[in-house]
GROMACS .gro file of C-alpha atoms in nm:
model
  263
    1MET     CA    1   2.717  -1.272   0.559
    2SER     CA    2   2.642  -0.924   0.694
    3GLN     CA    3   2.508  -0.890   1.047
    4GLU     CA    4   2.135  -0.835   1.084
    5PRO     CA    5   2.065  -0.470   1.180
    6VAL     CA    6   1.946  -0.415   1.537
    7TRP     CA    7   1.567  -0.388   1.541
    8ILE     CA    8   1.418  -0.211   1.842
    9HIS     CA    9   1.060  -0.097   1.863
   10PRO     CA   10   0.847   0.029   2.155
   11VAL     CA   11   0.623  -0.178   2.378
   12VAL     CA   12   0.256  -0.104   2.303
   13THR     CA   13  -0.020  -0.204   2.546
   14ASP     CA   14  -0.394  -0.250   2.515
   15ALA     CA   15  -0.658  -0.071   2.723
   16GLN     CA   16  -0.599  -0.312   3.012
   17GLY     CA   17  -0.225  -0.249   3.011
   18ARG     CA   18  -0.138  -0.586   2.855
   19PRO     CA   19   0.149  -0.574   2.602
   20LEU     CA   20   0.015  -0.630   2.253
   21ASP     CA   21   0.145  -0.906   2.030
   22VAL     CA   22   0.392  -0.809   1.758
   23MET     CA   23   0.410  -0.944   1.405
   24GLU     CA   24   0.728  -0.851   1.218
   25LEU     CA   25   0.799  -0.844   0.847
   26ARG     CA   26   1.169  -0.784   0.801
   27GLY     CA   27   1.414  -0.747   0.517
   28LEU     CA   28   1.171  -0.667   0.234
   29THR     CA   29   1.410  -0.518  -0.022
   30VAL     CA   30   1.300  -0.377  -0.358
   31ASP     CA   31   1.492  -0.190  -0.628
   32VAL     CA   32   1.293   0.133  -0.666
   33ILE     CA   33   1.309   0.499  -0.756
   34VAL     CA   34   1.378   0.682  -0.429
   35GLY     CA   35   1.560   1.009  -0.363
   36VAL     CA   36   1.569   1.375  -0.465
   37TYR     CA   37   1.882   1.389  -0.682
   38ASN     CA   38   1.860   1.358  -1.060
   39ARG     CA   39   2.048   1.030  -1.068
   40GLU     CA   40   1.808   0.885  -0.808
   41ARG     CA   41   1.504   0.981  -1.013
   42VAL     CA   42   1.613   0.773  -1.313
   43THR     CA   43   1.810   0.480  -1.168
   44PRO     CA   44   1.647   0.233  -0.924
   45GLN     CA   45   1.832   0.151  -0.604
   46PRO     CA   46   1.760  -0.092  -0.318
   47LEU     CA   47   1.523   0.019  -0.046
   48ARG     CA   48   1.486  -0.210   0.255
   49LEU     CA   49   1.167  -0.214   0.460
   50ASP     CA   50   1.110  -0.358   0.808
   51VAL     CA   51   0.770  -0.336   0.977
   52ALA     CA   52   0.635  -0.434   1.318
   53LEU     CA   53   0.259  -0.464   1.360
   54PHE     CA   54   0.097  -0.442   1.703
   55LEU     CA   55  -0.222  -0.647   1.740
   56ASP     CA   56  -0.405  -0.895   1.961
   57ALA     CA   57  -0.345  -1.238   1.805
   58ARG     CA   58  -0.549  -1.441   2.054
   59GLN     CA   59  -0.864  -1.463   1.842
   60ALA     CA   60  -0.665  -1.589   1.544
   61ALA     CA   61  -0.488  -1.844   1.764
   62VAL     CA   62  -0.822  -1.987   1.878
   63GLY     CA   63  -1.022  -1.959   1.556
   64GLY     CA   64  -0.750  -2.028   1.299
   65ARG     CA   65  -0.885  -1.770   1.053
   66LEU     CA   66  -0.658  -1.540   0.850
   67ALA     CA   67  -0.918  -1.263   0.875
   68ASN     CA   68  -0.841  -1.245   1.248
   69THR     CA   69  -0.471  -1.180   1.193
   70VAL     CA   70  -0.255  -1.034   0.914
   71HIS     CA   71  -0.190  -1.227   0.593
   72TYR     CA   72   0.179  -1.146   0.583
   73GLY     CA   73   0.224  -1.303   0.238
   74ARG     CA   74  -0.026  -1.066   0.079
   75LEU     CA   75   0.096  -0.776   0.289
   76ALA     CA   76   0.450  -0.824   0.160
   77GLY     CA   77   0.318  -0.798  -0.196
   78GLU     CA   78   0.118  -0.486  -0.117
   79LEU     CA   79   0.420  -0.318   0.041
   80ARG     CA   80   0.635  -0.412  -0.261
   81PHE     CA   81   0.367  -0.253  -0.478
   82LEU     CA   82   0.375   0.071  -0.279
   83LEU     CA   83   0.754   0.090  -0.297
   84ASP     CA   84   0.743   0.033  -0.673
   85ALA     CA   85   0.458   0.270  -0.747
   86CYS     CA   86   0.514   0.577  -0.530
   87ARG     CA   87   0.867   0.677  -0.639
   88PHE     CA   88   0.938   0.842  -0.305
   89GLU     CA   89   1.160   1.148  -0.278
   90LEU     CA   90   1.247   1.103   0.090
   91LEU     CA   91   1.272   0.821   0.342
   92GLU     CA   92   1.029   1.025   0.552
   93SER     CA   93   0.768   1.003   0.276
   94ALA     CA   94   0.817   0.629   0.236
   95ALA     CA   95   0.786   0.560   0.608
   96GLU     CA   96   0.473   0.774   0.645
   97ALA     CA   97   0.301   0.622   0.342
   98VAL     CA   98   0.369   0.269   0.464
   99CYS     CA   99   0.241   0.351   0.815
  100ARG     CA  100  -0.077   0.504   0.680
  101TYR     CA  101  -0.137   0.203   0.459
  102LEU     CA  102  -0.077  -0.045   0.740
  103LEU     CA  103  -0.307   0.133   0.986
  104ALA     CA  104  -0.597   0.198   0.748
  105PRO     CA  105  -0.918   0.013   0.842
  106PRO     CA  106  -0.956  -0.324   0.666
  107THR     CA  107  -1.191  -0.369   0.369
  108ASP     CA  108  -1.423  -0.656   0.276
  109ALA     CA  109  -1.181  -0.759   0.001
  110ALA     CA  110  -0.879  -0.755   0.232
  111PRO     CA  111  -0.993  -0.831   0.589
  112HIS     CA  112  -0.742  -0.842   0.874
  113ALA     CA  113  -0.718  -0.792   1.248
  114HIS     CA  114  -0.731  -0.443   1.391
  115LEU     CA  115  -0.380  -0.300   1.411
  116HIS     CA  116  -0.324  -0.071   1.708
  117ALA     CA  117   0.013   0.064   1.596
  118ALA     CA  118   0.301   0.009   1.356
  119THR     CA  119   0.675   0.065   1.361
  120VAL     CA  120   0.837   0.112   1.020
  121ARG     CA  121   1.204   0.133   0.929
  122VAL     CA  122   1.325   0.222   0.579
  123THR     CA  123   1.691   0.187   0.478
  124LYS     CA  124   1.888   0.297   0.170
  125PRO     CA  125   2.188   0.061   0.184
  126GLU     CA  126   2.364   0.199  -0.126
  127ALA     CA  127   2.284   0.570  -0.092
  128LEU     CA  128   2.627   0.666   0.043
  129THR     CA  129   2.826   0.411  -0.159
  130GLY     CA  130   2.951   0.226   0.145
  131TRP     CA  131   3.048   0.524   0.365
  132ALA     CA  132   2.748   0.467   0.591
  133ILE     CA  133   2.394   0.327   0.570
  134PRO     CA  134   2.112   0.580   0.625
  135SER     CA  135   1.781   0.464   0.766
  136LEU     CA  136   1.474   0.610   0.931
  137GLN     CA  137   1.247   0.446   1.188
  138VAL     CA  138   0.904   0.584   1.279
  139HIS     CA  139   0.622   0.469   1.505
  140ARG     CA  140   0.256   0.554   1.450
  141THR     CA  141  -0.071   0.457   1.619
  142ALA     CA  142  -0.406   0.389   1.459
  143ALA     CA  143  -0.568   0.640   1.696
  144GLU     CA  144  -0.371   0.929   1.545
  145MET     CA  145  -0.456   0.844   1.184
  146VAL     CA  146  -0.733   1.035   1.007
  147TYR     CA  147  -0.851   0.917   0.665
  148ARG     CA  148  -1.085   1.094   0.426
  149THR     CA  149  -1.340   0.897   0.224
  150GLU     CA  150  -1.546   1.025  -0.068
  151ALA     CA  151  -1.865   0.862  -0.197
  152LYS     CA  152  -1.868   0.783  -0.567
  153PRO     CA  153  -2.131   0.631  -0.800
  154PHE     CA  154  -1.941   0.300  -0.792
  155GLY     CA  155  -1.880   0.300  -0.414
  156HIS     CA  156  -1.613   0.491  -0.222
  157VAL     CA  157  -1.259   0.622  -0.254
  158ASP     CA  158  -1.036   0.619   0.056
  159ILE     CA  159  -0.754   0.875   0.052
  160LEU     CA  160  -0.477   0.686   0.232
  161HIS     CA  161  -0.179   0.915   0.169
  162GLU     CA  162  -0.088   1.205  -0.058
  163GLY     CA  163   0.269   1.307  -0.123
  164ALA     CA  164   0.408   1.596  -0.321
  165THR     CA  165   0.378   1.425  -0.660
  166TYR     CA  166   0.155   1.119  -0.602
  167GLY     CA  167  -0.142   0.989  -0.409
  168VAL     CA  168  -0.235   0.650  -0.263
  169TYR     CA  169  -0.603   0.558  -0.282
  170ARG     CA  170  -0.836   0.262  -0.227
  171LEU     CA  171  -1.114   0.237  -0.482
  172ARG     CA  172  -1.392   0.033  -0.317
  173VAL     CA  173  -1.641  -0.102  -0.568
  174ASP     CA  174  -1.989  -0.198  -0.446
  175PRO     CA  175  -2.147  -0.528  -0.559
  176GLY     CA  176  -2.277  -0.501  -0.916
  177GLU     CA  177  -2.108  -0.165  -0.974
  178SER     CA  178  -1.832  -0.056  -1.213
  179ILE     CA  179  -1.549   0.195  -1.228
  180PRO     CA  180  -1.580   0.340  -1.578
  181PRO     CA  181  -1.275   0.438  -1.782
  182ARG     CA  182  -1.161   0.782  -1.668
  183VAL     CA  183  -0.994   0.994  -1.932
  184ASP     CA  184  -0.786   1.299  -1.843
  185GLY     CA  185  -0.477   1.252  -2.060
  186LEU     CA  186  -0.245   1.333  -1.769
  187THR     CA  187  -0.264   1.068  -1.499
  188GLU     CA  188  -0.027   0.771  -1.479
  189GLY     CA  189   0.048   0.523  -1.208
  190MET     CA  190  -0.022   0.169  -1.093
  191GLU     CA  191  -0.328  -0.023  -0.976
  192LEU     CA  192  -0.332  -0.342  -0.765
  193VAL     CA  193  -0.640  -0.565  -0.742
  194LEU     CA  194  -0.683  -0.671  -0.378
  195GLY     CA  195  -0.996  -0.888  -0.402
  196ALA     CA  196  -1.112  -1.194  -0.595
  197GLY     CA  197  -1.377  -1.196  -0.866
  198MET     CA  198  -1.315  -0.858  -1.031
  199LEU     CA  199  -1.334  -0.803  -1.406
  200LEU     CA  200  -1.086  -0.578  -1.587
  201GLN     CA  201  -1.205  -0.468  -1.932
  202GLY     CA  202  -1.459  -0.752  -1.911
  203GLN     CA  203  -1.202  -1.023  -1.835
  204PRO     CA  204  -1.139  -1.195  -1.499
  205VAL     CA  205  -0.840  -1.053  -1.314
  206GLY     CA  206  -0.669  -1.238  -1.032
  207ARG     CA  207  -0.611  -1.115  -0.681
  208GLY     CA  208  -0.271  -0.947  -0.650
  209MET     CA  209  -0.237  -0.847  -1.017
  210ALA     CA  210  -0.107  -0.496  -1.085
  211PHE     CA  211  -0.113  -0.285  -1.399
  212SER     CA  212   0.087   0.027  -1.474
  213GLY     CA  213   0.145   0.293  -1.736
  214PRO     CA  214   0.009   0.624  -1.860
  215GLY     CA  215  -0.325   0.463  -1.949
  216VAL     CA  216  -0.386   0.298  -1.613
  217PHE     CA  217  -0.642   0.562  -1.517
  218GLY     CA  218  -0.850   0.458  -1.819
  219HIS     CA  219  -0.909   0.097  -1.713
  220ARG     CA  220  -1.264  -0.027  -1.653
  221TYR     CA  221  -1.331  -0.247  -1.350
  222ASP     CA  222  -1.654  -0.438  -1.285
  223ASN     CA  223  -1.758  -0.609  -0.964
  224PRO     CA  224  -2.000  -0.893  -1.043
  225THR     CA  225  -1.961  -1.043  -0.694
  226ALA     CA  226  -2.190  -1.011  -0.393
  227THR     CA  227  -1.928  -0.833  -0.181
  228GLU     CA  228  -1.738  -0.505  -0.203
  229GLN     CA  229  -1.410  -0.530  -0.397
  230THR     CA  230  -1.104  -0.307  -0.371
  231VAL     CA  231  -0.845  -0.170  -0.611
  232LEU     CA  232  -0.537  -0.004  -0.459
  233GLY     CA  233  -0.422   0.282  -0.681
  234VAL     CA  234  -0.112   0.501  -0.683
  235TYR     CA  235  -0.149   0.793  -0.923
  236ARG     CA  236   0.077   1.072  -1.044
  237PRO     CA  237  -0.016   1.349  -1.006
  238ARG     CA  238  -0.245   1.291  -0.709
  239LEU     CA  239  -0.618   1.291  -0.782
  240VAL     CA  240  -0.853   1.586  -0.751
  241LEU     CA  241  -1.150   1.379  -0.642
  242SER     CA  242  -1.399   1.663  -0.637
  243GLU     CA  243  -1.364   1.695  -1.014
  244ARG     CA  244  -1.542   1.458  -1.253
  245SER     CA  245  -1.320   1.295  -1.513
  246ALA     CA  246  -1.478   1.241  -1.850
  247SER     CA  247  -1.560   0.881  -1.939
  248GLY     CA  248  -1.421   0.746  -2.261
  249GLU     CA  249  -1.279   0.448  -2.440
  250ALA     CA  250  -1.097   0.205  -2.214
  251ALA     CA  251  -0.718   0.204  -2.236
  252PRO     CA  252  -0.539  -0.114  -2.348
  253VAL     CA  253  -0.438  -0.353  -2.070
  254GLY     CA  254  -0.087  -0.497  -2.056
  255THR     CA  255   0.013  -0.833  -1.915
  256GLY     CA  256   0.037  -0.702  -1.560
  257THR     CA  257   0.257  -0.809  -1.268
  258LEU     CA  258   0.165  -1.053  -0.990
  259TYR     CA  259   0.255  -0.912  -0.648
  260TYR     CA  260   0.117  -1.198  -0.438
  261LEU     CA  261   0.293  -1.530  -0.387
  262PRO     CA  262   0.098  -1.828  -0.527
  263GLU     CA  263  -0.129  -1.982  -0.263
   0.00000   0.00000   0.00000
């Protein structure tokens, strides 16, 4: 059995100088498209992800509510989804996208404790065919993150991260509203349903289900619930949100992939 890599991250304190609590999620490994060379753009390879989340866990310890901490089971699925969907060119891009996702403010559909900072390490264990193992570790704080949000007829779109060839967005659907099919003939990607109670093409869709393909941008989502619901989308190319896509006939829906562990 190989030795566990050394994992060192900084000490982060709160406003009173008290060291914050740290939740770690280590060893998440997914076979994905990552790299700039031609062979790396067509053949998946392992990418390992380790994250450390800095938060105050005392309220969760007293109240016993998942909304006051981080649901690490769902988070693991969301990070797997990002690794699958983004097709990163560089480790730098992967680390930054993961940090920006982790430190984004929570939504009604996916509540969690406020995260003050995050340390992220990404590793390509097979990139150098055994000569060495390249990795990158970065540390980011919530205070340095700036996110843009655009109002839409169905609710809001949060721009979480935009890379050279893709964008990561949260589509927040107000109660009783719908995301109509958007037809542009160009966009492909993946969408992950974060909340419970959404309808996809008129049919119930479970929390943690993801759908992919060239027609993903043409799916219709309805929110019949009394609370805001969220769809996490990764699109290629990245969206031009100021433009209005023409509505049209909804694209067919495949079987989808479940990214959350059964609860």
